[in-house]
Amino acid sequence: MSSSDIRTGSLEKPVDVAEYLFTRLHQIGVRSVHGVPGDYNLVSLDYIPECGLDWVGSVNELNAAYAADGYARVKGIAALITTFGVGELSALNGVAGAYAEHVPVVHIVGCPSTISQRSGMLLHHTLGNGDFNVFSNMSKEISCALARLNDPNEIAAQIDHTLRECWIRSRPVYFMLPTDMVQKKVEGARLATPIDLEEPKNEAEREDYVVDVVLKYLHEAKDPVILVDACAIRHRALEEVHALIEKTKMPVFVTPMGKGAVNEEHETYGGVYAGASSDPDVIKRVEGSDLILSIGALKSDFNTSGFSYRTSQLRTIDFHSYMTVVRYSQYPDVTMRGVLKKVVERVDTSKLNVQPIAHKQVIETPSEASGVITQAWFWPRISKFLQNSDVIITETGTSNFGIWETRFPPNATALSQVLWGSIGWSVGAAQGAALAVKDMKAKRRTILFVGDGSFQLTAQELSTMIRLGLKPIIFLICNEGFTIERFIHGMDATYNDIAEWKFKELVTVFGGTDERTAKHEVKTVDELNTLLADKEFIAAQKLQFVMLHMPKDDAPRGLVMTAEASAKTNSKTE
């Protein structure tokens, strides 16, 4: 009897490694798995339906990574499977974006057998140098945990630990799964006990001290406000944020990356704060406050209009997933959810000096007498089209900045990639988001706003949406190229131009039928108003593809100002 037989015989309930891994994915909320097949992952893919999961199969690994990102932002967590070397490297850009923006994606890479690795065999998809860890080492820098599943005695514990890290830290993790480990036996009895996904609690004494300090400054403040940013969403602190708003009635603002974090119809909501390009009344209120409770901040250049905040750290309390900062005092490992809960419990509302919102950011649709669909007209107009619980995806470019001027309905979910800013991300993300909605059996529309330049990078993912029977509404902004790049540098440069595609025809090319898809093209305000009032279009019972024509040299105000700041940053010298 071999040692492996002895180990298997000692197991209470032996299961194959792949079954264990995919069962755990199902237990933590994954229902669909994105990826591309390759010979090093094929056997493991056979286990996906057996574990109650659906295989998606994207057109390429980059799109699959973008889709997993979008799926995770709606469903809570996602899984991505690629093959060794060629597949995983194609996905790396998308995984890096998930890491930068705090999105939990499980990246599983099928790799050569442990025997092949030990022998240093000259295999396909390798660099030919016998180094089988070179690609996992690349992923190490964009993963919060990495597990090479080489030893059956350790694999089950490795899987459980790594998946917990993915959820708790809300960032990608990486599994290296050799072909000869896929069907090795591990202890399946562990599956009866769910992975503990509870966030570690703060050390009580330190947390209480921080809460007391926060309350001291909050009770002394004359005009406190709340500013909610992306990490409040990513690290699941919105329940605490909403409780704070309801109890204190403090004015609340969101950053561009924080869109959708709070109910924009709430009486205390003041608007989007993004530094210098914000509405003047918003700037006055936020920057004039004597205490800003900043929750989950990601102060990137595009999120702050080129670092144009005019706020002082002396007037700021920062709540993060890894620390709390009160003015210039840092409290490492005292995380925001625990602190915010106790602040809500202990705040004395009779001691608060809350100044109500006198001037909300007004979202009004200006008239457009020319009939041309302009950025300034379009984004406020979309406010009236949106519905409760819509999932709204905007591409890096005009859409990311234009959406500032759109008022969201309650329970809307916003997806954007302001920090990483990979052109074309939104198309894959929309596929993932729409699939997550479908997996959740939710009655929610998925709406994508993307420019023609960005769309050309990842257009193939439209075919996946059609194949899966997804029903997003896609507004393709046709303005002849890379608008955001034009405003940063090269307004008329040929490198910012794109080929003229017959975009609507792609719906047919990728398998769309009249029963499952609809194509539209609008060039005037009247045509768009008619479409936005159409009951069938509003109902979104099929995929709707809209070619929306806008002027080439037109851009949202926020984009213009941020592009100017970006150009100055790019041109700085010592």
XYZ file of C-alpha atoms in Angstrom, residues 92-325:
234
model
C -3.206 39.841 -15.189
C -4.268 43.377 -16.130
C -7.837 42.667 -15.056
C -6.734 41.050 -11.809
C -4.441 43.999 -11.075
C -7.414 46.317 -11.459
C -9.367 44.247 -8.956
C -6.443 44.466 -6.551
C -6.101 48.237 -6.928
C -9.825 48.779 -6.399
C -10.311 46.276 -3.543
C -12.423 43.676 -5.374
C -12.407 40.020 -4.166
C -11.618 37.765 -7.146
C -10.417 34.169 -6.781
C -7.920 33.436 -9.582
C -7.361 29.709 -10.156
C -4.552 28.730 -12.513
C -4.272 25.202 -13.869
C -0.577 24.377 -14.135
C 1.742 21.473 -15.052
C 1.964 18.526 -12.677
C 4.222 18.571 -9.642
C 6.249 15.801 -11.284
C 6.830 17.905 -14.400
C 7.799 20.851 -12.228
C 10.317 18.871 -10.181
C 11.833 17.482 -13.355
C 12.128 20.918 -14.937
C 10.532 19.615 -18.134
C 10.579 21.809 -21.246
C 6.813 22.188 -21.554
C 4.617 24.427 -23.681
C 3.429 27.674 -22.028
C 6.705 27.896 -20.090
C 9.676 30.188 -20.612
C 11.815 27.136 -21.296
C 14.008 27.758 -18.261
C 12.554 25.219 -15.833
C 11.094 27.923 -13.560
C 7.453 27.034 -12.900
C 6.953 29.700 -10.223
C 7.835 32.687 -12.378
C 4.225 33.512 -13.242
C 2.844 32.942 -9.758
C 5.580 35.252 -8.489
C 4.242 37.921 -10.840
C 0.760 37.453 -9.410
C 2.063 37.579 -5.853
C 2.306 41.365 -6.049
C -1.372 41.722 -7.000
C -2.818 39.108 -4.647
C -3.470 39.346 -0.914
C -2.785 35.612 -0.595
C -1.183 32.981 -2.825
C -1.465 29.209 -2.499
C 0.467 26.606 -4.477
C -1.614 23.463 -4.026
C 1.195 20.894 -4.124
C 0.632 18.770 -0.988
C -2.691 16.945 -0.386
C -2.048 17.043 3.364
C -2.189 20.838 3.300
C -4.506 21.675 0.390
C -7.839 21.812 2.245
C -6.428 24.153 4.900
C -4.747 26.246 2.190
C -8.022 26.652 0.304
C -9.972 27.648 3.400
C -7.366 30.158 4.543
C -6.909 31.724 1.118
C -10.629 32.135 0.462
C -11.076 33.737 3.869
C -8.291 36.207 3.067
C -9.965 37.056 -0.239
C -13.251 37.892 1.487
C -11.907 39.633 4.583
C -9.335 41.752 2.773
C -11.530 42.253 -0.316
C -8.735 41.681 -2.798
C -7.765 38.972 -5.303
C -6.141 35.692 -4.300
C -4.235 33.202 -6.450
C -4.393 29.393 -6.544
C -1.839 27.352 -8.476
C -3.500 23.961 -9.138
C -1.223 21.301 -10.708
C -2.856 18.756 -12.989
C -1.870 15.820 -10.762
C -3.457 17.429 -7.689
C -6.940 17.926 -9.205
C -8.121 14.419 -8.292
C -6.080 13.873 -5.140
C -8.158 13.188 -2.057
C -8.583 15.654 0.817
C -10.784 15.668 3.912
C -14.311 16.422 2.711
C -15.719 16.384 6.245
C -14.371 19.913 6.596
C -17.004 21.073 4.103
C -19.705 20.626 6.746
C -18.195 23.601 8.587
C -18.465 26.867 6.618
C -15.384 29.056 6.314
C -15.432 31.756 8.966
C -15.910 34.987 6.987
C -16.420 37.228 9.994
C -14.114 40.237 10.050
C -11.674 40.121 12.982
C -12.870 42.333 15.799
C -10.823 45.284 16.958
C -9.055 44.928 20.285
C -11.758 46.251 22.614
C -9.704 48.639 24.729
C -8.034 50.275 21.737
C -11.333 50.524 19.873
C -13.071 52.165 22.840
C -10.267 54.691 23.133
C -10.531 55.612 19.443
C -14.307 55.906 19.686
C -13.957 58.272 22.648
C -11.514 60.443 20.678
C -13.824 60.505 17.642
C -16.824 61.462 19.774
C -14.867 64.223 21.490
C -14.169 65.964 18.196
C -17.613 65.193 16.794
C -19.413 66.695 19.771
C -17.196 69.794 19.600
C -17.649 70.380 15.865
C -19.785 73.272 14.655
C -20.468 71.969 11.138
C -19.520 68.293 10.655
C -20.120 66.452 7.373
C -19.691 62.874 6.124
C -17.759 62.010 2.959
C -18.208 58.438 1.685
C -15.703 56.854 -0.690
C -15.109 53.543 -2.484
C -13.713 51.428 0.343
C -16.858 51.922 2.396
C -18.537 49.918 -0.372
C -15.754 47.397 -0.984
C -15.251 46.580 2.704
C -18.959 46.236 3.409
C -19.348 49.184 5.788
C -22.501 50.664 4.216
C -24.794 49.378 6.962
C -22.749 51.323 9.507
C -22.618 54.364 7.218
C -26.390 54.399 6.802
C -26.902 53.977 10.546
C -24.615 56.970 11.163
C -26.509 59.099 8.663
C -29.908 58.171 10.072
C -28.968 58.801 13.682
C -26.948 61.997 13.308
C -28.683 63.558 10.263
C -25.294 64.956 9.253
C -24.939 66.159 5.650
C -23.423 63.396 3.530
C -21.472 63.648 0.295
C -19.904 61.002 -1.929
C -16.799 60.952 -4.086
C -16.962 59.812 -7.737
C -15.829 56.339 -6.639
C -18.405 56.454 -3.850
C -21.396 56.954 -6.172
C -24.196 54.637 -5.158
C -22.984 54.278 -1.575
C -25.848 56.318 -0.112
C -29.412 57.120 -1.061
C -29.151 60.248 -3.205
C -32.793 61.074 -2.527
C -32.189 61.212 1.231
C -32.768 64.557 2.903
C -29.169 64.757 4.108
C -27.524 63.978 0.747
C -25.591 66.936 -0.629
C -23.948 65.733 -3.856
C -20.657 64.564 -5.352
C -17.436 66.032 -3.972
C -14.402 65.712 -6.224
C -12.361 68.747 -5.336
C -12.166 71.703 -7.718
C -14.520 70.310 -10.375
C -17.402 69.823 -7.915
C -20.560 71.897 -7.817
C -19.669 75.252 -6.159
C -22.186 74.748 -3.346
C -20.727 71.298 -2.639
C -17.198 72.706 -2.524
C -18.282 75.435 -0.126
C -20.036 73.014 2.196
C -17.379 70.302 2.329
C -14.296 72.478 2.364
C -15.937 74.906 4.789
C -16.727 72.175 7.301
C -14.745 72.116 10.542
C -14.886 68.282 10.725
C -15.049 65.790 7.861
C -15.777 62.160 8.683
C -14.089 60.540 5.693
C -15.141 56.913 5.281
C -13.182 54.538 3.027
C -11.196 57.181 1.150
C -9.223 56.423 -2.028
C -7.749 59.800 -2.890
C -6.543 59.067 -6.413
C -6.014 61.772 -9.023
C -9.208 61.085 -10.994
C -11.243 60.678 -7.796
C -10.121 64.106 -6.550
C -9.942 66.045 -9.839
C -6.167 66.063 -9.882
C -5.601 66.119 -6.092
C -7.580 69.355 -5.840
C -9.077 68.767 -2.381
C -8.835 71.893 -0.230
C -9.351 70.144 3.077
C -7.074 69.906 6.099
C -6.086 66.727 7.899
C -6.525 68.741 11.110
C -10.230 68.838 10.293
C -10.536 65.216 9.153
C -11.167 61.820 10.722
C -10.389 58.958 8.322
C -12.029 55.568 8.728
C -10.318 52.759 6.795
C -10.466 48.977 6.619
C -6.987 48.789 8.155
C -6.779 51.785 10.503
C -8.443 54.901 11.844
C -6.771 58.314 11.591
